[in-house]
Short mmCIF file of C-alpha atoms in Angstrom, two decimals:
data_model
loop_
_atom_site.label_atom_id
_atom_site.label_comp_id
_atom_site.label_asym_id
_atom_site.label_seq_id
_atom_site.Cartn_x
_atom_site.Cartn_y
_atom_site.Cartn_z
CA UNK A 662 -52.20 6.99 -27.89
CA UNK A 663 -50.87 10.55 -27.57
CA UNK A 664 -47.17 11.45 -27.70
CA UNK A 665 -47.33 12.60 -24.07
CA UNK A 666 -48.75 9.25 -23.01
CA UNK A 667 -46.04 7.34 -24.92
CA UNK A 668 -43.32 9.53 -23.37
CA UNK A 669 -44.76 9.06 -19.87
CA UNK A 670 -44.89 5.28 -20.28
CA UNK A 671 -41.34 5.24 -21.64
CA UNK A 672 -40.08 7.20 -18.64
CA UNK A 673 -41.92 4.90 -16.21
CA UNK A 674 -40.46 1.86 -17.98
CA UNK A 675 -36.92 3.25 -17.77
CA UNK A 676 -37.36 4.06 -14.08
CA UNK A 677 -38.61 0.55 -13.34
CA UNK A 678 -35.76 -0.96 -15.39
CA UNK A 679 -33.19 1.18 -13.58
CA UNK A 680 -34.62 0.22 -10.20
CA UNK A 681 -34.60 -3.49 -11.12
CA UNK A 682 -31.01 -3.31 -12.37
CA UNK A 683 -29.94 -1.60 -9.14
CA UNK A 684 -31.61 -4.29 -7.05
CA UNK A 685 -30.09 -7.13 -9.06
CA UNK A 686 -26.71 -5.38 -9.00
CA UNK A 687 -26.74 -5.27 -5.21
CA UNK A 688 -27.74 -8.93 -5.12
CA UNK A 689 -25.06 -9.94 -7.62
CA UNK A 690 -22.36 -8.38 -5.44
CA UNK A 691 -23.76 -9.77 -2.19
CA UNK A 692 -24.09 -13.26 -3.63
CA UNK A 693 -20.51 -13.06 -4.87
CA UNK A 694 -19.22 -13.24 -1.31
CA UNK A 695 -18.71 -16.64 0.26
CA UNK A 696 -20.29 -17.60 3.56
CA UNK A 697 -17.11 -19.57 4.40
CA UNK A 698 -14.38 -16.94 5.10
CA UNK A 699 -11.66 -19.25 3.79
CA UNK A 700 -13.19 -19.05 0.32
CA UNK A 701 -14.29 -15.42 0.30
CA UNK A 702 -12.18 -13.84 -2.43
CA UNK A 703 -14.60 -11.11 -3.53
CA UNK A 704 -12.74 -8.05 -4.76
CA UNK A 705 -15.43 -5.86 -3.23
CA UNK A 706 -14.23 -6.87 0.23
CA UNK A 707 -11.44 -4.33 -0.20
CA UNK A 708 -14.01 -1.70 0.70
CA UNK A 709 -14.27 -3.30 4.16
CA UNK A 710 -10.61 -2.45 4.81
CA UNK A 711 -9.80 0.82 6.62
CA UNK A 712 -9.23 3.66 4.16
CA UNK A 713 -5.64 4.16 3.00
CA UNK A 714 -4.41 1.01 4.75
CA UNK A 715 -3.29 -1.04 1.73
CA UNK A 716 0.36 -0.74 0.66
CA UNK A 717 0.21 -2.97 -2.43
CA UNK A 718 -2.74 -3.62 -4.72
CA UNK A 719 -2.66 -6.51 -7.20
CA UNK A 720 -5.30 -6.31 -9.92
CA UNK A 721 -6.20 -8.51 -12.87
CA UNK A 722 -8.05 -11.68 -13.77
CA UNK A 723 -8.38 -15.09 -12.11
CA UNK A 724 -4.61 -15.63 -12.36
CA UNK A 725 -4.22 -12.84 -9.82
CA UNK A 726 -6.73 -14.05 -7.24
CA UNK A 727 -5.36 -17.59 -7.64
CA UNK A 728 -1.69 -16.66 -7.44
CA UNK A 729 -1.22 -13.75 -5.03
CA UNK A 730 -1.99 -14.20 -1.32
CA UNK A 731 -1.33 -10.91 0.54
CA UNK A 732 -1.31 -12.44 4.04
CA UNK A 733 2.07 -13.95 3.11
CA UNK A 734 3.46 -10.43 2.63
CA UNK A 735 2.34 -9.53 6.12
CA UNK A 736 3.87 -12.62 7.71
CA UNK A 737 7.07 -12.40 5.69
CA UNK A 738 7.72 -8.68 5.28
CA UNK A 739 5.16 -6.73 7.32
CA UNK A 740 3.46 -4.72 4.58
CA UNK A 741 -0.21 -4.88 3.63
CA UNK A 742 -1.72 -5.89 0.33
CA UNK A 743 -4.93 -6.78 -1.39
CA UNK A 744 -5.83 -8.80 -4.47
CA UNK A 745 -8.63 -7.59 -6.72
CA UNK A 746 -9.29 -10.28 -9.30
CA UNK A 747 -12.21 -11.15 -11.50
CA UNK A 748 -12.61 -14.12 -13.82
CA UNK A 749 -11.77 -13.13 -17.43
CA UNK A 750 -11.45 -9.49 -16.40
CA UNK A 751 -11.02 -7.12 -19.35
CA UNK A 752 -8.71 -4.11 -19.36
CA UNK A 753 -11.56 -1.54 -19.38
CA UNK A 754 -12.90 -3.23 -16.25
CA UNK A 755 -9.47 -2.94 -14.63
CA UNK A 756 -9.53 0.79 -15.36
CA UNK A 757 -13.01 1.30 -13.93
CA UNK A 758 -12.22 -0.78 -10.82
CA UNK A 759 -9.07 1.23 -10.21
CA UNK A 760 -11.16 4.41 -10.11
CA UNK A 761 -13.46 2.84 -7.53
CA UNK A 762 -10.61 1.53 -5.38
CA UNK A 763 -8.75 4.84 -5.31
CA UNK A 764 -11.72 6.48 -3.65
CA UNK A 765 -10.76 4.49 -0.54
CA UNK A 766 -7.17 3.32 -0.94
CA UNK A 767 -3.92 4.98 -2.00
CA UNK A 768 -1.55 2.03 -2.49
CA UNK A 769 2.14 2.75 -2.88
CA UNK A 770 2.48 -0.02 -5.47
CA UNK A 771 -0.08 -1.32 -7.97
CA UNK A 772 0.71 -4.67 -9.57
CA UNK A 773 -1.14 -4.84 -12.90
CA UNK A 774 -1.32 -8.30 -14.40
CA UNK A 775 -0.83 -8.35 -18.16
CA UNK A 776 -2.76 -11.50 -18.99
CA UNK A 777 -6.00 -9.66 -19.76
CA UNK A 778 -4.16 -7.52 -22.31
CA UNK A 779 -4.51 -10.35 -24.82
CA UNK A 780 -8.21 -11.15 -24.46
CA UNK A 781 -9.89 -8.64 -26.81
CA UNK A 782 -8.20 -9.09 -30.17
CA UNK A 783 -10.38 -6.81 -32.35
CA UNK A 784 -11.62 -3.23 -32.20
CA UNK A 785 -15.22 -4.45 -31.94
CA UNK A 786 -14.38 -6.70 -28.98
CA UNK A 787 -12.55 -3.84 -27.26
CA UNK A 788 -15.37 -1.34 -27.82
CA UNK A 789 -17.84 -3.91 -26.49
CA UNK A 790 -15.71 -4.38 -23.34
CA UNK A 791 -15.38 -0.61 -22.86
CA UNK A 792 -19.14 -0.14 -23.14
CA UNK A 793 -19.88 -2.98 -20.71
CA UNK A 794 -17.28 -1.71 -18.23
CA UNK A 795 -18.81 1.78 -18.27
CA UNK A 796 -22.33 0.43 -17.77
CA UNK A 797 -21.13 -1.93 -15.03
CA UNK A 798 -19.98 1.02 -12.92
CA UNK A 799 -23.69 1.88 -12.53
CA UNK A 800 -25.09 -1.64 -12.83
CA UNK A 801 -22.52 -4.22 -11.58
CA UNK A 802 -24.92 -7.04 -12.43
CA UNK A 803 -23.64 -6.70 -16.01
CA UNK A 804 -20.29 -8.08 -14.83
CA UNK A 805 -21.50 -10.28 -11.99
CA UNK A 806 -24.74 -11.75 -13.35
CA UNK A 807 -23.33 -15.28 -12.92
CA UNK A 808 -23.52 -14.73 -9.16
CA UNK A 809 -27.32 -14.73 -9.37
CA UNK A 810 -27.39 -18.41 -8.60
CA UNK A 811 -29.91 -19.92 -6.13
CA UNK A 812 -27.08 -21.92 -4.54
CA UNK A 813 -25.39 -18.64 -3.57
CA UNK A 814 -28.33 -17.10 -1.74
CA UNK A 815 -26.80 -17.98 1.64
CA UNK A 816 -23.85 -15.74 0.81
CA UNK A 817 -26.07 -12.68 1.18
CA UNK A 818 -25.83 -13.12 4.94
CA UNK A 819 -22.13 -13.99 4.90
CA UNK A 820 -19.27 -11.87 6.17
CA UNK A 821 -18.27 -9.08 3.78
CA UNK A 822 -14.80 -8.89 5.29
CA UNK A 823 -12.14 -10.98 3.54
CA UNK A 824 -9.62 -12.61 5.85
CA UNK A 825 -7.97 -13.86 2.64
CA UNK A 826 -7.54 -10.33 1.25
CA UNK A 827 -9.06 -11.31 -2.08
CA UNK A 828 -7.06 -14.52 -2.55
CA UNK A 829 -8.88 -17.66 -3.69
CA UNK A 830 -7.63 -20.61 -1.63
CA UNK A 831 -7.28 -23.86 -3.55
CA UNK A 832 -5.55 -26.90 -2.12
CA UNK A 833 -6.30 -29.40 -4.89
CA UNK A 834 -3.62 -30.51 -7.34
CA UNK A 835 -4.16 -31.35 -10.98
CA UNK A 836 -0.83 -31.61 -12.73
CA UNK A 837 0.09 -30.46 -16.21
CA UNK A 838 0.25 -33.33 -18.69
CA UNK A 839 1.38 -31.36 -21.72
CA UNK A 840 5.06 -31.12 -22.58
CA UNK A 841 5.87 -28.00 -24.53
CA UNK A 842 8.55 -25.33 -24.50
CA UNK A 843 6.11 -22.53 -23.71
CA UNK A 844 8.82 -20.09 -22.54
CA UNK A 845 11.32 -20.85 -25.28
CA UNK A 846 13.17 -17.65 -26.18
CA UNK A 847 12.09 -15.77 -29.30
CA UNK A 848 12.36 -12.20 -30.56
CA UNK A 849 8.85 -12.37 -31.99
CA UNK A 850 6.19 -10.27 -30.29
CA UNK A 851 2.50 -10.90 -29.76
CA UNK A 852 0.47 -8.38 -31.75
CA UNK A 853 -1.69 -6.41 -29.34
CA UNK A 854 -4.81 -4.60 -30.50
CA UNK A 855 -4.24 -0.82 -30.47
CA UNK A 856 -7.31 -0.09 -28.36
CA UNK A 857 -6.24 -2.75 -25.84
CA UNK A 858 -2.77 -1.22 -25.60
CA UNK A 859 -4.18 2.30 -25.24
CA UNK A 860 -6.61 1.28 -22.48
CA UNK A 861 -3.85 -0.62 -20.69
CA UNK A 862 -1.65 2.47 -20.73
CA UNK A 863 -4.57 4.49 -19.33
CA UNK A 864 -4.43 2.19 -16.28
CA UNK A 865 -0.70 2.83 -15.93
CA UNK A 866 -1.02 6.60 -16.21
CA UNK A 867 -3.99 6.71 -13.86
CA UNK A 868 -2.00 4.93 -11.14
CA UNK A 869 0.88 7.36 -11.64
CA UNK A 870 -1.42 10.39 -11.34
CA UNK A 871 -2.72 8.99 -8.07
CA UNK A 872 0.81 8.84 -6.69
CA UNK A 873 1.28 5.07 -6.99
CA UNK A 874 4.07 3.16 -8.70
CA UNK A 875 2.58 0.81 -11.31
CA UNK A 876 4.43 -2.46 -11.87
CA UNK A 877 3.50 -4.88 -14.63
CA UNK A 878 3.45 -8.56 -13.74
CA UNK A 879 2.55 -11.91 -15.25
CA UNK A 880 1.44 -14.56 -12.77
CA UNK A 881 2.70 -18.09 -13.58
CA UNK A 882 0.37 -19.71 -16.10
CA UNK A 883 1.51 -22.78 -18.00
CA UNK A 884 -1.24 -22.88 -20.61
CA UNK A 885 -1.81 -19.21 -21.32
CA UNK A 886 1.62 -17.57 -21.39
CA UNK A 887 4.55 -17.58 -23.80
CA UNK A 888 7.64 -15.58 -24.73
CA UNK A 889 5.84 -13.60 -27.43
CA UNK A 890 3.48 -12.25 -24.78
CA UNK A 891 6.47 -11.54 -22.55
CA UNK A 892 8.06 -9.44 -25.29
CA UNK A 893 4.83 -7.52 -25.87
CA UNK A 894 4.50 -6.63 -22.20
CA UNK A 895 8.18 -5.75 -21.92
CA UNK A 896 7.74 -3.24 -24.75
CA UNK A 897 4.87 -1.57 -22.89
CA UNK A 898 6.91 -1.47 -19.69
CA UNK A 899 9.90 0.07 -21.48
CA UNK A 900 7.72 2.61 -23.28
CA UNK A 901 6.12 3.73 -20.00
CA UNK A 902 9.38 3.48 -18.01
CA UNK A 903 8.05 1.08 -15.40
CA UNK A 904 9.20 -2.32 -14.14
CA UNK A 905 7.90 -5.60 -15.47
CA UNK A 906 8.18 -8.81 -13.45
CA UNK A 907 7.51 -11.86 -15.57
CA UNK A 908 7.00 -14.49 -12.91
CA UNK A 909 6.77 -17.14 -15.61
CA UNK A 910 10.48 -16.50 -16.17
CA UNK A 911 11.55 -15.55 -12.66
CA UNK A 912 9.97 -18.67 -11.16
CA UNK A 913 10.62 -20.97 -14.10
CA UNK A 914 12.66 -23.34 -11.93
CA UNK A 915 10.60 -22.84 -8.76
CA UNK A 916 7.08 -23.64 -9.90
CA UNK A 917 6.48 -27.37 -10.13
CA UNK A 918 3.70 -27.82 -12.68
CA UNK A 919 3.00 -31.30 -11.37
CA UNK A 920 2.26 -30.06 -7.85
CA UNK A 921 1.66 -26.29 -7.87
CA UNK A 922 -1.40 -25.97 -10.12
CA UNK A 923 -5.04 -26.61 -9.26
CA UNK A 924 -6.30 -27.30 -12.77
CA UNK A 925 -3.63 -28.55 -15.13
CA UNK A 926 -1.71 -25.34 -15.67
CA UNK A 927 -4.33 -22.57 -15.85
CA UNK A 928 -4.23 -21.49 -12.19
CA UNK A 929 -1.94 -21.96 -9.21
CA UNK A 930 -2.97 -23.77 -6.05
CA UNK A 931 -1.89 -22.67 -2.56
CA UNK A 932 1.60 -24.16 -3.00
CA UNK A 933 2.16 -22.20 -6.19
CA UNK A 934 0.63 -19.05 -4.72
CA UNK A 935 2.94 -19.23 -1.69
CA UNK A 936 6.01 -19.38 -3.94
CA UNK A 937 4.75 -16.58 -6.19
CA UNK A 938 3.70 -14.26 -3.37
CA UNK A 939 6.88 -14.83 -1.36
CA UNK A 940 9.05 -13.99 -4.36
CA UNK A 941 7.02 -10.85 -5.08
CA UNK A 942 7.26 -9.81 -1.43
CA UNK A 943 11.06 -10.01 -1.42
CA UNK A 944 11.23 -8.10 -4.68
CA UNK A 945 8.88 -5.32 -3.56
CA UNK A 946 10.59 -4.98 -0.17
CA UNK A 947 14.05 -4.68 -1.71
CA UNK A 948 13.09 -2.56 -4.71
CA UNK A 949 10.71 -0.10 -3.07
CA UNK A 950 11.51 -0.19 0.64
CA UNK A 951 7.98 -0.85 1.82
CA UNK A 952 7.40 -0.32 5.56
CA UNK A 953 7.24 -3.12 8.11
CA UNK A 954 4.01 -2.38 9.98
CA UNK A 955 4.10 -5.37 12.32
CA UNK A 956 3.74 -4.18 15.90
CA UNK A 957 1.76 -1.08 14.86
CA UNK A 958 -1.56 -1.17 16.72
CA UNK A 959 -3.31 0.39 13.72
CA UNK A 960 -2.61 -2.81 11.84
CA UNK A 961 -3.36 -5.27 14.65
CA UNK A 962 -6.21 -6.71 12.58
CA UNK A 963 -3.64 -8.20 10.19
CA UNK A 964 -2.21 -10.31 13.00
CA UNK A 965 -5.75 -11.41 13.84
CA UNK A 966 -6.40 -12.28 10.19
CA UNK A 967 -3.31 -14.48 10.04
CA UNK A 968 -4.48 -16.36 13.14
CA UNK A 969 -7.99 -16.66 11.71
CA UNK A 970 -6.62 -18.01 8.42
CA UNK A 971 -4.64 -20.77 10.15
CA UNK A 972 -7.66 -21.58 12.31
CA UNK A 973 -9.93 -21.86 9.25
CA UNK A 974 -7.30 -23.97 7.52
CA UNK A 975 -7.35 -26.50 10.33
CA UNK A 976 -11.14 -26.61 10.40
CA UNK A 977 -11.34 -27.23 6.66
CA UNK A 978 -8.67 -29.92 6.53
CA UNK A 979 -10.08 -32.17 9.23
#
């Protein structure tokens, strides 16, 4: 076989592979939506929102989509928000998603959850995550391949619009059985991998360059958070001169780990999310003076979404 023939076959193979990856990528996103609007928490639904209509973006892993429910901000304070969360999201993915989101939205505030800062503990793990995140910008199936499930085929024809604004509604309660002083004060600090810290700061600086105010947060998590992690994130916040809201501390007396968690302390249920989101709303309103858009016809859809949410809630609790 001649060199030209080998080269031609290689090119054809790469073209077919690229085409297949593009097809499966589109399917992996489409199948990630939920046909039932109450449970549609796909981050990609943010692209169904009118451009430049989101005041506050919350981004991070499953703690974020389980703990922050933006419709509460609208009902309580009148500003808009959206939650972009992905299970086990890595920092490089956060960075790449931010670049996609900013093509359509210019949020005043970006809440960056710090939980994913502690996932990749080695240089190899970080470089692997960076590579995957870069490739996933072209082929999302790399990140969302788990959506390619036959049981999710019906979601392809579901509504892309998220009434829930990216929040994952969970009513079930599974209390924490462990008894440990997870937030006991210490001066010790969790050692963060240098590449992780550098990539995390890239997210912070990118938001600043886009004109947003980045705010670090930690969503209440009984099993995965401690004071050493708090200290590590506080150091990053101080270094970059931004605010850090550790909701594990701020809501230490408010969150009831027997009633407010869906799975024994890893994620909040709706009761916990309501407390967390309401507290954040008050803080953001007072600290940054976000506008009250209720009554503005441009944002009438938010009133409709609140009504739709309560309607869906009744239908799913009968």
